[in-house]
PDB file of C-alpha atoms in Angstrom:
ATOM      1  CA  MET A   1      74.648   0.119 150.126  1.00  0.00           C
ATOM      2  CA  ILE A   2      75.852   3.638 149.337  1.00  0.00           C
ATOM      3  CA  SER A   3      79.464   4.626 148.742  1.00  0.00           C
ATOM      4  CA  ILE A   4      80.818   8.162 148.897  1.00  0.00           C
ATOM      5  CA  GLN A   5      84.028   9.103 147.142  1.00  0.00           C
ATOM      6  CA  ALA A   6      85.639  12.510 147.738  1.00  0.00           C
ATOM      7  CA  PHE A   7      87.302  14.034 144.676  1.00  0.00           C
ATOM      8  CA  GLY A   8      88.076  17.311 146.422  1.00  0.00           C
ATOM      9  CA  SER A   9      87.266  18.991 149.709  1.00  0.00           C
ATOM     10  CA  SER A  10      88.960  22.353 150.113  1.00  0.00           C
ATOM     11  CA  SER A  11      88.776  25.974 149.053  1.00  0.00           C
ATOM     12  CA  LYS A  12      90.296  24.832 145.733  1.00  0.00           C
ATOM     13  CA  GLY A  13      87.212  22.744 144.976  1.00  0.00           C
ATOM     14  CA  ASN A  14      84.595  20.432 146.437  1.00  0.00           C
ATOM     15  CA  CYS A  15      83.186  17.396 144.679  1.00  0.00           C
ATOM     16  CA  TYR A  16      81.866  14.058 145.912  1.00  0.00           C
ATOM     17  CA  ARG A  17      80.452  11.073 144.038  1.00  0.00           C
ATOM     18  CA  ILE A  18      77.641   9.227 145.780  1.00  0.00           C
ATOM     19  CA  LYS A  19      77.010   5.804 144.285  1.00  0.00           C
ATOM     20  CA  THR A  20      74.468   3.076 145.009  1.00  0.00           C
ATOM     21  CA  SER A  21      75.441  -0.555 144.741  1.00  0.00           C
ATOM     22  CA  THR A  22      71.885  -1.561 143.849  1.00  0.00           C
ATOM     23  CA  ASN A  23      71.823  -0.288 140.274  1.00  0.00           C
ATOM     24  CA  GLY A  24      74.990   1.814 140.041  1.00  0.00           C
ATOM     25  CA  ASP A  25      73.218   5.183 139.951  1.00  0.00           C
ATOM     26  CA  GLU A  26      75.503   8.087 140.790  1.00  0.00           C
ATOM     27  CA  LEU A  27      75.014  11.632 142.039  1.00  0.00           C
ATOM     28  CA  LEU A  28      77.645  14.339 142.220  1.00  0.00           C
ATOM     29  CA  LEU A  29      77.420  16.449 145.347  1.00  0.00           C
ATOM     30  CA  ASP A  30      78.955  19.766 144.323  1.00  0.00           C
ATOM     31  CA  ALA A  31      81.032  20.228 141.171  1.00  0.00           C
ATOM     32  CA  GLY A  32      83.664  22.677 142.292  1.00  0.00           C
ATOM     33  CA  LEU A  33      86.632  21.156 140.509  1.00  0.00           C
ATOM     34  CA  PRO A  34      87.606  21.819 136.900  1.00  0.00           C
ATOM     35  CA  PHE A  35      85.468  19.691 134.585  1.00  0.00           C
ATOM     36  CA  LYS A  36      88.527  17.871 133.194  1.00  0.00           C
ATOM     37  CA  ASP A  37      89.432  16.730 136.718  1.00  0.00           C
ATOM     38  CA  ILE A  38      85.922  15.418 137.349  1.00  0.00           C
ATOM     39  CA  GLN A  39      86.030  13.564 134.027  1.00  0.00           C
ATOM     40  CA  ARG A  40      89.326  11.967 134.991  1.00  0.00           C
ATOM     41  CA  TYR A  41      88.100  10.947 138.464  1.00  0.00           C
ATOM     42  CA  CYS A  42      84.988   9.397 136.873  1.00  0.00           C
ATOM     43  CA  ARG A  43      87.115   7.731 134.196  1.00  0.00           C
ATOM     44  CA  PHE A  44      85.212   9.709 131.542  1.00  0.00           C
ATOM     45  CA  ASN A  45      82.122   7.622 132.301  1.00  0.00           C
ATOM     46  CA  PHE A  46      78.953   9.546 133.139  1.00  0.00           C
ATOM     47  CA  VAL A  47      76.521   6.803 132.062  1.00  0.00           C
ATOM     48  CA  HIS A  48      75.157   6.291 135.578  1.00  0.00           C
ATOM     49  CA  LEU A  49      75.170   9.973 136.572  1.00  0.00           C
ATOM     50  CA  CYS A  50      71.585  10.894 137.505  1.00  0.00           C
ATOM     51  CA  GLY A  51      72.340  14.491 138.388  1.00  0.00           C
ATOM     52  CA  VAL A  52      74.393  17.029 140.267  1.00  0.00           C
ATOM     53  CA  LEU A  53      73.358  18.603 143.565  1.00  0.00           C
ATOM     54  CA  VAL A  54      75.090  21.917 144.285  1.00  0.00           C
ATOM     55  CA  THR A  55      74.966  23.110 147.879  1.00  0.00           C
ATOM     56  CA  HIS A  56      75.607  26.789 147.076  1.00  0.00           C
ATOM     57  CA  GLN A  57      76.918  29.072 144.343  1.00  0.00           C
ATOM     58  CA  HIS A  58      80.503  29.634 145.417  1.00  0.00           C
ATOM     59  CA  GLY A  59      83.023  28.745 142.717  1.00  0.00           C
ATOM     60  CA  ASP A  60      84.590  26.005 144.817  1.00  0.00           C
ATOM     61  CA  HIS A  61      81.218  24.205 144.705  1.00  0.00           C
ATOM     62  CA  CYS A  62      79.928  24.891 141.176  1.00  0.00           C
ATOM     63  CA  LYS A  63      82.903  25.475 138.842  1.00  0.00           C
ATOM     64  CA  ALA A  64      82.033  22.588 136.457  1.00  0.00           C
ATOM     65  CA  VAL A  65      78.270  23.244 136.333  1.00  0.00           C
ATOM     66  CA  PRO A  66      78.292  24.950 132.885  1.00  0.00           C
ATOM     67  CA  ASP A  67      80.139  21.996 131.332  1.00  0.00           C
ATOM     68  CA  LEU A  68      77.833  19.447 132.969  1.00  0.00           C
ATOM     69  CA  LEU A  69      74.782  21.369 131.735  1.00  0.00           C
ATOM     70  CA  LYS A  70      76.215  21.420 128.190  1.00  0.00           C
ATOM     71  CA  LEU A  71      76.330  17.619 128.322  1.00  0.00           C
ATOM     72  CA  GLY A  72      72.666  17.549 129.327  1.00  0.00           C
ATOM     73  CA  HIS A  73      73.076  16.538 132.960  1.00  0.00           C
ATOM     74  CA  ARG A  74      70.491  17.668 135.480  1.00  0.00           C
ATOM     75  CA  VAL A  75      71.814  20.159 138.012  1.00  0.00           C
ATOM     76  CA  TYR A  76      69.938  21.012 141.203  1.00  0.00           C
ATOM     77  CA  MET A  77      70.909  23.913 143.445  1.00  0.00           C
ATOM     78  CA  LEU A  78      69.910  24.395 147.067  1.00  0.00           C
TER      79      LEU A  78
END
């Protein structure tokens, strides 16, 4: 089973967490919120984060990408 949690969906920022119930792997779809907000929504736990998929380069979709890259997370852009 897959669950999708919306952290933000507006011109102020887009970010969704897609999670599998099988092994708990997570993927962020877009990272357009401030990094601190994403950390808070994820309860500062990125252990199961496999990567970030960014749909396009507008700020409301990729604002936190530099911070996620600094932590060593894989970021994929369409």
